[in-house]
Coordinates of C-alpha atoms in Angstrom, one line a residue:
X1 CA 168.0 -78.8 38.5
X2 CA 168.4 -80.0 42.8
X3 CA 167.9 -78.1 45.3
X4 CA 171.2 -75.6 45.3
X5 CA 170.0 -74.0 42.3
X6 CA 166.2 -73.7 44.1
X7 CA 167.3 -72.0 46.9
X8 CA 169.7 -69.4 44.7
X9 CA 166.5 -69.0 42.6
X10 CA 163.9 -68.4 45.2
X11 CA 166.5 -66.0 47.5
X12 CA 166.9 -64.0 44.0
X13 CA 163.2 -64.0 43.2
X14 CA 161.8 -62.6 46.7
X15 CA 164.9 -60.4 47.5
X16 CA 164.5 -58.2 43.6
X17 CA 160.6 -58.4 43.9
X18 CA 161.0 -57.4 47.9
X19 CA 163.3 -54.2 46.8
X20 CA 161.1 -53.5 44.1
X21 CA 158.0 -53.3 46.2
X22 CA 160.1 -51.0 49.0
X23 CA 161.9 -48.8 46.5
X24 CA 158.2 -47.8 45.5
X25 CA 157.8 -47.1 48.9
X26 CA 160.6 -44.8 49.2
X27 CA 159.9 -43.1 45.9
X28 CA 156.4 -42.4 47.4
X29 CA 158.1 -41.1 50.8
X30 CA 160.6 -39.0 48.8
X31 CA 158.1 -37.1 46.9
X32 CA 155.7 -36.5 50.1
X33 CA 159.1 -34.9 51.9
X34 CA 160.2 -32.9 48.4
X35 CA 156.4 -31.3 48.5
X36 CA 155.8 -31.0 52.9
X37 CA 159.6 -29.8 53.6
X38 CA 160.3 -28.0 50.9
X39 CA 162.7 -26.0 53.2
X40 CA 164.4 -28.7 55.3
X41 CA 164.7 -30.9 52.6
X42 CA 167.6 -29.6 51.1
X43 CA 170.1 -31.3 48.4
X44 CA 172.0 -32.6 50.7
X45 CA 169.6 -33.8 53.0
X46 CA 168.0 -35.4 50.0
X47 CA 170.6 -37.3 49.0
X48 CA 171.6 -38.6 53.2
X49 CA 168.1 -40.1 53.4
X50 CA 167.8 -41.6 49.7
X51 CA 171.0 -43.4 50.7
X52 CA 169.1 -44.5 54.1
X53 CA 166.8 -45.7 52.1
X54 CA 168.4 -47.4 49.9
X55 CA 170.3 -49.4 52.6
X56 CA 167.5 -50.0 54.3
X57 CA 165.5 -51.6 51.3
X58 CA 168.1 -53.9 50.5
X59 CA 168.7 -54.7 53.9
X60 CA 165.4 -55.4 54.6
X61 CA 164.9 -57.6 51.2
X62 CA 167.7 -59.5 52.2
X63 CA 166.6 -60.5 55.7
X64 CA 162.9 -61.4 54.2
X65 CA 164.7 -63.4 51.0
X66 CA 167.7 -65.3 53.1
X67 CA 165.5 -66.5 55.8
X68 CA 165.0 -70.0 54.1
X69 CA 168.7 -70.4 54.3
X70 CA 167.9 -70.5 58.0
X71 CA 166.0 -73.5 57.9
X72 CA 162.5 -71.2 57.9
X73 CA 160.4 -74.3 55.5
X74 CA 161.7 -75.9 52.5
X75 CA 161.3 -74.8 49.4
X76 CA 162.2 -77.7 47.0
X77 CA 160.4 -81.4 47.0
X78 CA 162.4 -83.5 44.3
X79 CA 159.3 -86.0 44.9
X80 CA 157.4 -83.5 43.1
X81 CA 159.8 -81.4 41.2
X82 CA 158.6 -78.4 42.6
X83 CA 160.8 -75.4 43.3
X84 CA 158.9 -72.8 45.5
X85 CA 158.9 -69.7 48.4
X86 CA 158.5 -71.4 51.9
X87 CA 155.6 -72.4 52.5
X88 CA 155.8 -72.3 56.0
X89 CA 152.8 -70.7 58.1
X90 CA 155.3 -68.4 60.3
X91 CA 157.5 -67.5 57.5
X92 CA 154.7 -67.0 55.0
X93 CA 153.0 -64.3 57.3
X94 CA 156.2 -62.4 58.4
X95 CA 157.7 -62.2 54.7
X96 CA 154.1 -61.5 53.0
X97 CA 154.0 -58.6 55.6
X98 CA 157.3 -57.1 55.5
X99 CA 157.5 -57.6 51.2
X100 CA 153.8 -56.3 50.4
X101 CA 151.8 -55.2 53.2
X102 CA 153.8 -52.8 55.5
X103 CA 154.9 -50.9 52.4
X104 CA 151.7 -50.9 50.9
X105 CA 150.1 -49.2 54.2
X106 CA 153.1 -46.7 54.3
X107 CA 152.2 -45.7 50.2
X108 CA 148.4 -45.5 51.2
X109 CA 149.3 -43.2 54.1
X110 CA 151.8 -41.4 51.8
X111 CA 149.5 -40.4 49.3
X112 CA 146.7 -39.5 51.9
X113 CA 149.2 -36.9 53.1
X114 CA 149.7 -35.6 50.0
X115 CA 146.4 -35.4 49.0
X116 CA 145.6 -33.4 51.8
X117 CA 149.3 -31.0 51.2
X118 CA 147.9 -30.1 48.0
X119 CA 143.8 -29.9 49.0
X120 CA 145.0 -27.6 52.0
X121 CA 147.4 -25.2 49.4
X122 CA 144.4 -25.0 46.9
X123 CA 142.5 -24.2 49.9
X124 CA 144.3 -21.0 50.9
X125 CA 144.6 -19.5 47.2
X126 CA 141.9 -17.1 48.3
X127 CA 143.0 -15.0 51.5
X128 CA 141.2 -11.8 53.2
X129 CA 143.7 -9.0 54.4
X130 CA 141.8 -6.1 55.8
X131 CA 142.1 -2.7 54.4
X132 CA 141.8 0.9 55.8
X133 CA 139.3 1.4 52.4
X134 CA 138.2 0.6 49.6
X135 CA 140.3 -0.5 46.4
X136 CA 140.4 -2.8 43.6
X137 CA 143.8 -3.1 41.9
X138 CA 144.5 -5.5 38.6
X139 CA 147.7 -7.1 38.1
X140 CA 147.9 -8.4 34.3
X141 CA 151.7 -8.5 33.6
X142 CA 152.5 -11.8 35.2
X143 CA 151.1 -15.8 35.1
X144 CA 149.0 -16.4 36.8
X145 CA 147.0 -13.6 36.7
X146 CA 145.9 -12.1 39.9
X147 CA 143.1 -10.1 40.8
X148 CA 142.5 -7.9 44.1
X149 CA 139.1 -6.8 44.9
X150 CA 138.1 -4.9 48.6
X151 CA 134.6 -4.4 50.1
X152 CA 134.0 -3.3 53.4
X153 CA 137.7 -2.2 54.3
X154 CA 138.8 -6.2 53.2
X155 CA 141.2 -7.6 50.4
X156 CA 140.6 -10.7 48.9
X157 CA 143.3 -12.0 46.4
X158 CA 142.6 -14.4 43.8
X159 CA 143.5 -16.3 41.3
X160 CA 142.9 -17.1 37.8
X161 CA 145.1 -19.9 37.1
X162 CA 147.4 -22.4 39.3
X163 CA 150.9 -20.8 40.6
X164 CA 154.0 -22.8 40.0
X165 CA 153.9 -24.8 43.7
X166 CA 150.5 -26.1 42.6
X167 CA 151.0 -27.5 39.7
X168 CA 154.5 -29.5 41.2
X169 CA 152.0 -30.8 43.9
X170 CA 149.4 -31.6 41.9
X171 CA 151.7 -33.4 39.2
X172 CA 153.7 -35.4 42.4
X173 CA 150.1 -36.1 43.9
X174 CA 148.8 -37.6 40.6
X175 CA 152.4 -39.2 39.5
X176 CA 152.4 -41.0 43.4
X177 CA 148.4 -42.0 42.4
X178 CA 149.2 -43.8 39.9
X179 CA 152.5 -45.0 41.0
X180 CA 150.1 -46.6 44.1
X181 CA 147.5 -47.8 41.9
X182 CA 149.7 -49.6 39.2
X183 CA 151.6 -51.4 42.4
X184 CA 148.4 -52.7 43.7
X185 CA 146.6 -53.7 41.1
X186 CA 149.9 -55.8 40.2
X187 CA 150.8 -57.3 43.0
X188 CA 147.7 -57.4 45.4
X189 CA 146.4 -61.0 43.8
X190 CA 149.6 -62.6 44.1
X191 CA 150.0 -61.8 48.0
X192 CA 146.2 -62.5 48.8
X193 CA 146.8 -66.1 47.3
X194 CA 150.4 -66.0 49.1
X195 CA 149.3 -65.7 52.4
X196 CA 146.3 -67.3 52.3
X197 CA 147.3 -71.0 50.5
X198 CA 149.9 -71.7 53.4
X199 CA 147.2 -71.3 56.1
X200 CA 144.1 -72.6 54.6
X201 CA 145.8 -75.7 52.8
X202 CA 143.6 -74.2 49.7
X203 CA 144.8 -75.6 46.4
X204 CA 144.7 -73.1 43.6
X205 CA 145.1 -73.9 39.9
X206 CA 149.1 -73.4 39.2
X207 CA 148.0 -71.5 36.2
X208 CA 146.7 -68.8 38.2
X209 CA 149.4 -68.6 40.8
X210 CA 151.5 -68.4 37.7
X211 CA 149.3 -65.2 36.1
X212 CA 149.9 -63.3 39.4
X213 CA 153.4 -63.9 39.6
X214 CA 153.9 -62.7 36.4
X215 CA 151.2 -59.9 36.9
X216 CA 153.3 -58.4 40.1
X217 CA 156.4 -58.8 37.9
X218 CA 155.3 -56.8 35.2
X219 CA 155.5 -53.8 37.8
X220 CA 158.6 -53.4 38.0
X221 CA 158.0 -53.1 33.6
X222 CA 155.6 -50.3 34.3
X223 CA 157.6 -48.2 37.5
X224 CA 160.2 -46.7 35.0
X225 CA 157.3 -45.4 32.4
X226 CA 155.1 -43.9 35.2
X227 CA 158.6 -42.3 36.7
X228 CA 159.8 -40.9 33.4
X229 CA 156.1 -39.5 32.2
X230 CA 156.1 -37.5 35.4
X231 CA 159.4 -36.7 36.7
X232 CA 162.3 -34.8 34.8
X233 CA 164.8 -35.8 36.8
X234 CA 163.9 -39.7 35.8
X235 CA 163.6 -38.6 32.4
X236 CA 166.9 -37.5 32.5
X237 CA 168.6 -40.2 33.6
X238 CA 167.1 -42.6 31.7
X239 CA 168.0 -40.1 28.6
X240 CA 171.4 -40.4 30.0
X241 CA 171.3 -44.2 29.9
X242 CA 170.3 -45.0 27.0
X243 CA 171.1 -42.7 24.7
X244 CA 174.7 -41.5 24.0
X245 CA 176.1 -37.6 24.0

């Protein structure tokens, strides 16, 4: 269809994929703030740096996505009708980076963080509090139940099931898990063969490059389930979408 339509194609293909990737990013980043600054991250501040975010994502996609514009490698051959993202070595490793592989090391350190929030909560469900004697006092009127048992002039207060902070960081910790896992699993293949073709002149099979093209875009299918399944607020809007009042 020439080479105007190639270039509109491929600038449209890396810059939704490229936002898609980064808005997982930031999704990941805005839970581990909502759990970690529960105090300074505040409505308002919530909604200043989702709009950073934002503007940043797109930005970013657009810089990675327009560059062939610039004359970084061609994209079409009309020898061989093929219509393609720059294969060029320079461009190949800057936009594979900045579309898959910074944000995937900013989602792995994400969820590391979190993982160790909600490890380091658990962790402090049981605390000592000494005592001038010794008492043991039952609480049974509220969830969850908490007992109080002293020995040797000490308190130790426990639990029998998870408070409400718990449970929201161990729901965000296993919503951003899967979230992490789902995004690499998709696109992972398709960026290994990306960045490695260009620089070993390797030849694979079109009908694979094809299956992990189409496996990365069916991320952006499963990002709104995962979302919805473990966040209200998603669910919400979505609700709000699709369904009329």
């Amino acid at each position: 269809l020439g080479r105007e339509l190639c270039l509109v194609w491929v600038c449209f293909d890396v810059l939704c994929c490229t936002a898609s990737i980064w808005n997982v990013t930031a999704i990941a980043l805005d839970r581990y703030w909502s759990i970690t600054r529960q105090l300074q991250y505040t409505l308002l501040a919530r909604r200043r740096i989702s709009n950073v975010m934002i503007a940043l994502t797109w930005l970013l996609s657009a810089l990675i996505s327009l560059a062939p514009l610039l004359g970084r490698g061609e994209t079409y051959s009309p020898e061989q009708e093929r219509c393609q993202v720059s294969q060029d070595p320079s461009y190949t490793i800057v936009s594979t980076g900045g579309a898959f592989y910074l944000p995937l090391c900013v989602v792995l350190f994400v969820y590391w963080k979190i993982y160790k929030a909600s490890k380091f909560h658990m962790g402090r469900r049981n605390v000592v509090v000494p005592l001038p004697e010794t008492a043991q006092v039952k609480e049974a009127a509220h969830e969850p139940q908490m007992v109080f048992t002293a020995r040797r002039a000490a308190i130790t207060f426990q639990t029998d099931g998870e408070t409400w902070r718990e449970q929201k960081e161990k729901k965000a910790a296993l919503m951003v898990g899967i979230l992490i896992g789902v995004f690499v699993l998709c696109w992972i293949p398709f960026f290994i063969t990306e960045l490695i073709s260009p620089l070993c002149s390797c030849n694979i099979p079109p009908v694979w490059k094809s299956i992990f093209l189409w496996l990365g875009y069916s991320n952006s299918f499963f990002n709104p389930l995962i979302y919805t399944a473990f966040n209200k607020n998603y669910n919400n809007a979505f609700k709000n979408l699709f369904v009329k009042q």
